[in-house]
Coordinates of C-alpha atoms in Angstrom, one line a residue:
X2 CA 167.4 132.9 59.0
X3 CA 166.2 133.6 62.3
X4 CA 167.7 131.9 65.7
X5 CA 166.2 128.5 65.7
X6 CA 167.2 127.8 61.8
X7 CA 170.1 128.9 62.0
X8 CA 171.0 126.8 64.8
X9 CA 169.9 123.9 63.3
X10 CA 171.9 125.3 60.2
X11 CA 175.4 125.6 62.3
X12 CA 176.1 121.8 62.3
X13 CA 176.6 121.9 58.2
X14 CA 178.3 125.8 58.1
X15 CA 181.0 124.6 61.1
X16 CA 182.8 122.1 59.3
X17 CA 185.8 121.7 61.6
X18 CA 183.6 121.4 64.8
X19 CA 185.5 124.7 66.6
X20 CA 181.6 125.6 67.5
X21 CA 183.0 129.0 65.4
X22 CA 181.7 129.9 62.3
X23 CA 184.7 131.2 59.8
X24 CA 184.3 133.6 57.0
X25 CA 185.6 130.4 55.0
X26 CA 183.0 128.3 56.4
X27 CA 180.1 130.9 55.7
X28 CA 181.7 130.8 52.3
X29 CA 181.5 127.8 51.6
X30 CA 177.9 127.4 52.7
X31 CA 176.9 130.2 50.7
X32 CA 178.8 128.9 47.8
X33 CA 176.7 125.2 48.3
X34 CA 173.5 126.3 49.0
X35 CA 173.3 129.2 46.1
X36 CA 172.8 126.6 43.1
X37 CA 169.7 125.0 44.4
X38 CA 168.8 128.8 45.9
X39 CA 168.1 129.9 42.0
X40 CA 167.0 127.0 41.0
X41 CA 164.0 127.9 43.0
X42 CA 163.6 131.5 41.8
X43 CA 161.3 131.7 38.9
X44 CA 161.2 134.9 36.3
X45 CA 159.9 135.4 32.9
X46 CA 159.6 138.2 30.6
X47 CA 156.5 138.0 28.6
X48 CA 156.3 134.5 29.2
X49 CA 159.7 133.7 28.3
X50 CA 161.6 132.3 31.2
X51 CA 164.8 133.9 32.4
X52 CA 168.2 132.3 33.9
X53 CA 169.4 134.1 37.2
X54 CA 172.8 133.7 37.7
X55 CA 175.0 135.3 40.8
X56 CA 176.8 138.5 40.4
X57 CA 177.9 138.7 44.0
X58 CA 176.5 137.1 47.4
X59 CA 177.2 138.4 51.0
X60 CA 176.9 136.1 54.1
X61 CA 176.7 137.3 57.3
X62 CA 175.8 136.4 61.4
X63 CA 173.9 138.9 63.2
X64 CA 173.4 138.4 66.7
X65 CA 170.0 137.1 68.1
X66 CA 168.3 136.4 71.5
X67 CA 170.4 134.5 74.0
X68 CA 173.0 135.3 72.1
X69 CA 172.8 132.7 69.5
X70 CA 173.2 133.8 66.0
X71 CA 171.3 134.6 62.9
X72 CA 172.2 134.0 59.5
X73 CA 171.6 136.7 56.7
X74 CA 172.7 136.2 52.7
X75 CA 172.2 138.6 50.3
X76 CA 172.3 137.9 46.7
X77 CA 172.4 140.4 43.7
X78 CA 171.1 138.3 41.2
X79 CA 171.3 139.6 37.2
X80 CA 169.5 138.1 33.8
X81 CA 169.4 138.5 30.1
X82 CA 166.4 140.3 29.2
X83 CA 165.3 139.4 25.4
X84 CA 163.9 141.2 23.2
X85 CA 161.5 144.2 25.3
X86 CA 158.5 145.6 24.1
X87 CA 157.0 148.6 24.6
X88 CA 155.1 147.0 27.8
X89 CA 156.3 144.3 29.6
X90 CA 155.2 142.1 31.8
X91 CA 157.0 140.1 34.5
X92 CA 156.1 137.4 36.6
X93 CA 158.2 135.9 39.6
X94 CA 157.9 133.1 42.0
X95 CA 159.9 132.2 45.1
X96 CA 159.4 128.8 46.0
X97 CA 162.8 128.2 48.6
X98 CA 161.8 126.9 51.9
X99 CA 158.3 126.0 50.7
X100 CA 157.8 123.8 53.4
X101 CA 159.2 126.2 56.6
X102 CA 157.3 129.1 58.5
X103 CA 158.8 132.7 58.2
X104 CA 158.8 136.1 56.6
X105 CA 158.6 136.2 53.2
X106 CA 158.7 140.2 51.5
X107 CA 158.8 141.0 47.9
X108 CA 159.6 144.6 46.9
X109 CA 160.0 146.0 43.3
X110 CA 162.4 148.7 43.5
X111 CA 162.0 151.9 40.9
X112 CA 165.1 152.6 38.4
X113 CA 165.7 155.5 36.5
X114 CA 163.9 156.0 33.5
X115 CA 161.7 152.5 33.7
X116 CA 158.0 153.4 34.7
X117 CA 156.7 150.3 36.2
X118 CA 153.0 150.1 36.9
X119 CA 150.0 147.1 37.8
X120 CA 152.0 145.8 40.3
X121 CA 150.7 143.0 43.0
X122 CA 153.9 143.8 45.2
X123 CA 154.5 147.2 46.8
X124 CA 157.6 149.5 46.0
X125 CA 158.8 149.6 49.4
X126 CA 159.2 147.2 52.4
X127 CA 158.6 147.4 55.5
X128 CA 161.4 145.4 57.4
X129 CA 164.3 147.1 56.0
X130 CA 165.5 144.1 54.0
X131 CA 164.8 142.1 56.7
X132 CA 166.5 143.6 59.6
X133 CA 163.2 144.8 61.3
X134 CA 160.1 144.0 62.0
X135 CA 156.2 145.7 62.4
X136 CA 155.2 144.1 65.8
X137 CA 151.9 144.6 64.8
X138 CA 152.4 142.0 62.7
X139 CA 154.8 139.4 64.2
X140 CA 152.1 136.9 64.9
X141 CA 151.2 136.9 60.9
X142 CA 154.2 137.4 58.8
X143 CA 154.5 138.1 55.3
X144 CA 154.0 135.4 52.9
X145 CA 154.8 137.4 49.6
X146 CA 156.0 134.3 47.5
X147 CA 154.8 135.7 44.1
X148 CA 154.7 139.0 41.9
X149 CA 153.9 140.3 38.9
X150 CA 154.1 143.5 37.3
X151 CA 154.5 145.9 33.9
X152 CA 157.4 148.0 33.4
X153 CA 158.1 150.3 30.2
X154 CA 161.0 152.9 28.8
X155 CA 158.2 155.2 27.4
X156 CA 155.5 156.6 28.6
X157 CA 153.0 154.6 31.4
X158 CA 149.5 153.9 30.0
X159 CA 147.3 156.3 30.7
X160 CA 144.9 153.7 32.9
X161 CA 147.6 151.8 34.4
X162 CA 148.0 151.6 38.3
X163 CA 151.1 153.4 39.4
X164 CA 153.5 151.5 41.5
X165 CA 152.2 151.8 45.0
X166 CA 154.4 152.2 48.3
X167 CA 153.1 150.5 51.8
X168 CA 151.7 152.2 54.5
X169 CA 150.4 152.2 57.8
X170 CA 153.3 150.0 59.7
X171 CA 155.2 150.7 62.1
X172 CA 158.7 149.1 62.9
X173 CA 160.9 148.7 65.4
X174 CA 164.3 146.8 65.8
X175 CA 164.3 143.5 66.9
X176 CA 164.1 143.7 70.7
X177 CA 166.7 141.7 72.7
X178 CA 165.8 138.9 75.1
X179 CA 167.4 140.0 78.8
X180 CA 166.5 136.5 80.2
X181 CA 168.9 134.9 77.5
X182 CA 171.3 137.5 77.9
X183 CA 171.7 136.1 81.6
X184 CA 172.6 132.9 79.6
X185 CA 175.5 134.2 77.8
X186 CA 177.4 136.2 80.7
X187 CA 180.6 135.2 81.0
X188 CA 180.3 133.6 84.6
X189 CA 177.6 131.8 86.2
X190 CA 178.0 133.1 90.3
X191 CA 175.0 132.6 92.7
X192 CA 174.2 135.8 92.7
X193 CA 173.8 135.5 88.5
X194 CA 171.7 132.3 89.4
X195 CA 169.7 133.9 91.2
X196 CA 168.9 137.1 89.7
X197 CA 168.2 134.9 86.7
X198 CA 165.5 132.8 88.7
X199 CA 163.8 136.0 89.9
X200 CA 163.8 137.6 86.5
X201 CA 162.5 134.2 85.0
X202 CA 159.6 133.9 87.6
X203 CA 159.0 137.8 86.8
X204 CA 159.1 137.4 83.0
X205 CA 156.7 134.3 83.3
X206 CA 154.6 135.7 85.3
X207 CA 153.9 138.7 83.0
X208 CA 154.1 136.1 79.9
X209 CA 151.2 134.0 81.8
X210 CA 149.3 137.3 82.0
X211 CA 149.5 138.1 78.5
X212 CA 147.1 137.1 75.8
X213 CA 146.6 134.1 74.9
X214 CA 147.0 130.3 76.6
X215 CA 143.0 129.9 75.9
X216 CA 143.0 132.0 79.7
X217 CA 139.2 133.4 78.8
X218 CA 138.0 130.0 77.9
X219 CA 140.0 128.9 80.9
X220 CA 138.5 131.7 83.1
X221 CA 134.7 131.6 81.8
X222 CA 135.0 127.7 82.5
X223 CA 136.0 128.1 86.1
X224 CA 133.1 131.0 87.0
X225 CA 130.0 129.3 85.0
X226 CA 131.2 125.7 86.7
X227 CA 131.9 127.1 90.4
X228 CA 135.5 126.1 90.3
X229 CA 137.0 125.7 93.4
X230 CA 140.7 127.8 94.4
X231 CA 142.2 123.8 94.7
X232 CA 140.7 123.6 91.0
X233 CA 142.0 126.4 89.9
X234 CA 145.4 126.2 91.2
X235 CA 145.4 122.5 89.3
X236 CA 144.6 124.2 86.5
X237 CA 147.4 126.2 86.4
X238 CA 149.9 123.8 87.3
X239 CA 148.6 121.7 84.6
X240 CA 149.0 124.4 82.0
X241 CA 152.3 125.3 83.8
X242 CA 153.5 121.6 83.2
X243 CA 152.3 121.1 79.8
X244 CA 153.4 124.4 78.5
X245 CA 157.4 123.2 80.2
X246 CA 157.1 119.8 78.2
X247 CA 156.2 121.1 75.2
X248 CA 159.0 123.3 75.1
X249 CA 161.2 120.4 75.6
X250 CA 159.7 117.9 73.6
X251 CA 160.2 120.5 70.9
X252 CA 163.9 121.4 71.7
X253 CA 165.0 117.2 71.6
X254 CA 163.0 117.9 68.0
X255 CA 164.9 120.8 66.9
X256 CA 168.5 119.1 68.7
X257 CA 167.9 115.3 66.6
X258 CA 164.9 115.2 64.3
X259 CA 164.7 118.4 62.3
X260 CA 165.8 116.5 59.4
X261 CA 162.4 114.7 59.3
X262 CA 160.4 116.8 61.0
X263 CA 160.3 120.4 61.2
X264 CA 159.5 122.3 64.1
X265 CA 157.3 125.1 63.1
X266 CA 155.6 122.4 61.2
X267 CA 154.4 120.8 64.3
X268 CA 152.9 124.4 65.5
X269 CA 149.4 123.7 63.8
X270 CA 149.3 120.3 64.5
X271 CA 149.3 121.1 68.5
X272 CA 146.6 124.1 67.7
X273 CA 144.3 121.8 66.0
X274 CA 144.4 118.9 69.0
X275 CA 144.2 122.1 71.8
X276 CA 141.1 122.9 69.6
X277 CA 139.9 119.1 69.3
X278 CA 140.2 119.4 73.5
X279 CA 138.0 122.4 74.1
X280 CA 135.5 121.2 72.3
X281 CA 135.6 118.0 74.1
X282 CA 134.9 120.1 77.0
X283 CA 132.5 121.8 75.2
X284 CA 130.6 119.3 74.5
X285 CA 130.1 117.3 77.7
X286 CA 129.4 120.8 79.1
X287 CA 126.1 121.1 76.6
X288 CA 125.4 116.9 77.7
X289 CA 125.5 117.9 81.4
X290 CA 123.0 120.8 80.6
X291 CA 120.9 118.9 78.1
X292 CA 120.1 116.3 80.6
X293 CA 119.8 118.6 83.4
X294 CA 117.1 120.4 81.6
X295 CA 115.4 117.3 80.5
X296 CA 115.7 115.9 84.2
X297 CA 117.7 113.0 83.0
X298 CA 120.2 113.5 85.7
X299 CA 123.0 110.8 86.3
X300 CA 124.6 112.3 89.3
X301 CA 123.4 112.3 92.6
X302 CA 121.0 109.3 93.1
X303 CA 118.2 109.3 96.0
X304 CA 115.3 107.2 96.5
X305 CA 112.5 106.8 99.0
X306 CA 110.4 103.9 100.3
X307 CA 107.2 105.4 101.1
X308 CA 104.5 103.0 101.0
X309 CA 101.2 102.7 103.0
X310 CA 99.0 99.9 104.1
X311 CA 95.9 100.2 102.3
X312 CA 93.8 97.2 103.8
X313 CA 93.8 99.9 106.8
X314 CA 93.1 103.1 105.5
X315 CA 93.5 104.4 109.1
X316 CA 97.1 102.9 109.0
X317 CA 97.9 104.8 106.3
X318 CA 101.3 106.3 106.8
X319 CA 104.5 107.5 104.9
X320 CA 107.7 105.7 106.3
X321 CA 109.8 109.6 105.2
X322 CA 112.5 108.8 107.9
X323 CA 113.7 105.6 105.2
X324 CA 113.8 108.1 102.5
X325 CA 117.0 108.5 102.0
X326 CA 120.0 109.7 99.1
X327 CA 123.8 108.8 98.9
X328 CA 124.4 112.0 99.3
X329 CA 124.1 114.2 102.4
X330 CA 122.7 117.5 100.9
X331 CA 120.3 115.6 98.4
X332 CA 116.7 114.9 100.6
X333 CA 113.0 114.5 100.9
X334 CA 110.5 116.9 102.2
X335 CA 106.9 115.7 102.1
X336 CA 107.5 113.4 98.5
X337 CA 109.5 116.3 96.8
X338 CA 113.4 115.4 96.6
X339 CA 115.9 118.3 95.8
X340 CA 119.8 119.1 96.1
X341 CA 121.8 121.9 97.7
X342 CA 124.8 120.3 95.8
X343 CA 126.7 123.3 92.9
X344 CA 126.3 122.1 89.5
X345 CA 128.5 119.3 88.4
X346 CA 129.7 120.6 85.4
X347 CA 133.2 120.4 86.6
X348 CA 135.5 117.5 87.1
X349 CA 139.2 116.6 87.3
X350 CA 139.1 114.9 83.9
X351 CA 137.4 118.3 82.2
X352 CA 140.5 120.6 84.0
X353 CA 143.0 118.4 82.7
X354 CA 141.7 118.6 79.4
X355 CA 141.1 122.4 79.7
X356 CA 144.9 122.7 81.1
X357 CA 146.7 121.0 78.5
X358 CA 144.8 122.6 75.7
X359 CA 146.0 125.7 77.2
X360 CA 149.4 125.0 77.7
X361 CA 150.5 122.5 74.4
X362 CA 151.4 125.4 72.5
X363 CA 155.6 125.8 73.5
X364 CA 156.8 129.8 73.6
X365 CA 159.4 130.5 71.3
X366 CA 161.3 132.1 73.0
X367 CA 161.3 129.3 76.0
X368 CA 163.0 127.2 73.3
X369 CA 165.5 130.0 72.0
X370 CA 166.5 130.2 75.9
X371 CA 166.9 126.6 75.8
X372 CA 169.2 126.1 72.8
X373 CA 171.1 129.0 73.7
X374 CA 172.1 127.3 77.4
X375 CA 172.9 124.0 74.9
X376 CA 174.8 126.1 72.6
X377 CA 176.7 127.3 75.6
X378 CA 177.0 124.4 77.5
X379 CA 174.9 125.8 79.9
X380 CA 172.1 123.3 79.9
X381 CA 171.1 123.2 84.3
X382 CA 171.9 126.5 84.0
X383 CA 169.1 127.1 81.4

């Protein structure tokens, strides 16, 4: 389990409230939580189901970022395997923590004198049982819930598939988080303070430069509309605020309500509404257009009283001077009205759209920085 679970874990593991987590304590979770752990492992052998059972389990913490903990079990699981033929064919399912986000890998590991062959999982892995992770890939994990393969004691068939190993990733260990560190020292001075606002304005700075946060929907919004430097600093704050609350709105989630609703479940929930808003915006952009092009303009009205006195055709005469607009670059030369106004694509309403669409998506590892500061009582500190 990564940081965030495994926070969220600790009240139920810490059962005398020392905010410590005892080998007894892991134990005993381990010990609870194993039943219903095989229950939802599924294996049969030629379509005859198997029992798994426990042969030994190891529970361990593994420091994370901001020095909260991860939690890592390992199971070696064992089963009576009926009657084999001279092919077999297995078929497993994983269906623990269905309903949560995360990294799910399946590797078939070879044995000695077993040829095993058309395989949908690979033969080796690519996180080292979990300890490390492909950053190519961070942003799409694994979701390796099912697998089935052949395995015989004789010879493979001569058109079978061989069991394949993975290639072409790359991993790396799982980097640490120096802003959280500064969490976890073991006095807060004013210098520390400090050094931890400078490194925070730093790291957001490069974070805000980064991809993503919709910034070249954001950008080609502001050049096509003329966006103003006031415009675009409200942009930014607007992001900058929205992007702040959702990390906390997510953290009181994580703190009190992970019991009904799940974090990571909210994740695509915010995408689809930051979606739902740029196409808003989209949308009255193509209106504003539309009518332009069709001269049904709705900003900007100007009107002119010219008239002329035709019962004297030598009075005849254009009162221009009364032609007149509401605006002050919107006027009349001989009958023919125009604007020097820009394009009025843009408004307040469209930018705080545009800002919170880019900024409703909280940073992970905003949040990990702020359960770390509650873990450590820490929290105006954080």
């Amino acid at each position: 389990m990564a940081e965030i679970p495994t926070f969220q874990e600790q009240a139920l593991i810490d059962a005398d409230k020392d905010g410590t987590l005892s080998e007894d304590e892991l134990n005993a979770y381990a010990d609870k939580i194993t039943p219903q752990f095989l229950a939802n492992l599924q294996l049969s052998v030629n379509n005859q189901p198997l029992t798994l059972r426990a042969e030994s389990k190891e529970i361990t913490t593994l420091p994370g970022a901001g020095n909260l903990p991860t939690l890592r079990i390992k199971w070696n699981l064992i089963a009576d395997l009926p009657n084999k033929n001279a092919v077999n064919q297995v078929v497993f399912e994983n269906k623990n923590y269905n309903e949560r986000l995360g990294w799910n890998e399946i590797v078939v590991n070879r044995t000695s004198g077993i040829g095993i062959f058309d395989s949908t999982a690979f033969g080796s892995g690519i996180t080292d049982e979990l300890k490390s992770y492909p950053q190519e890939t961070l942003n799409a994990p694994l979701t390796e819930r099912t697998a089935e393969f052949s395995f015989t004691t004789g010879a493979v068939p001569e058109n079978a598939k061989i069991l394949q190993n993975r290639d072409g990733h790359t991993t790396a260990a799982v980097q640490t988080d120096r802003l959280a560190e500064l969490i976890a020292v073991p006095e807060v001075t004013p210098s520390i303070i400090l050094l931890g606002l400078l490194l925070a304005f730093g790291l957001g700075a490069m974070h805000a430069m980064s991809p993503g946060h919709g910034k070249a929907v954001v950008g080609a919004y502001l050049v096509g509309s003329k966006g103003t430097p006031k415009q675009a600093a409200f942009l930014g704050l607007t992001v900058t605020i929205t992007h702040t609350l959702g990390v906390f709105a997510l953290g009181l989630i994580t703190l009190f309500a992970s019991n009904y609703i799940l974090p990571e479940r909210l994740i695509p929930f915010l995408s689809f509404i930051s979606g739902l808003l740029v196409l808003y915006i989209g949308l009255t952009m193509f209106k504003s257009r539309l009518f332009a092009v069709l001269g049904w303009e709705t900003a900007g009205h100007h009107h002119g009283h010219e008239h002329s006195h035709g019962e004297h055709e030598h009075h005849s005469h254009s009162h221009d001077e009364n032609s007149h607009s509401h605006d002050n670059l919107t006027h009349t030369h001989d009958g023919h009205t125009h604007t020097h106004l820009p394009p009025e694509d843009i408004s307040w309403k469209s930018l705080l759209a545009l800002g919170i669409s880019g900024g409703l998506l909280p940073c992970p590892s905003a949040l990990v920085l702020m359960l770390s500061a509650i873990s450590l009582n820490r929290v105006g500190y954080g």
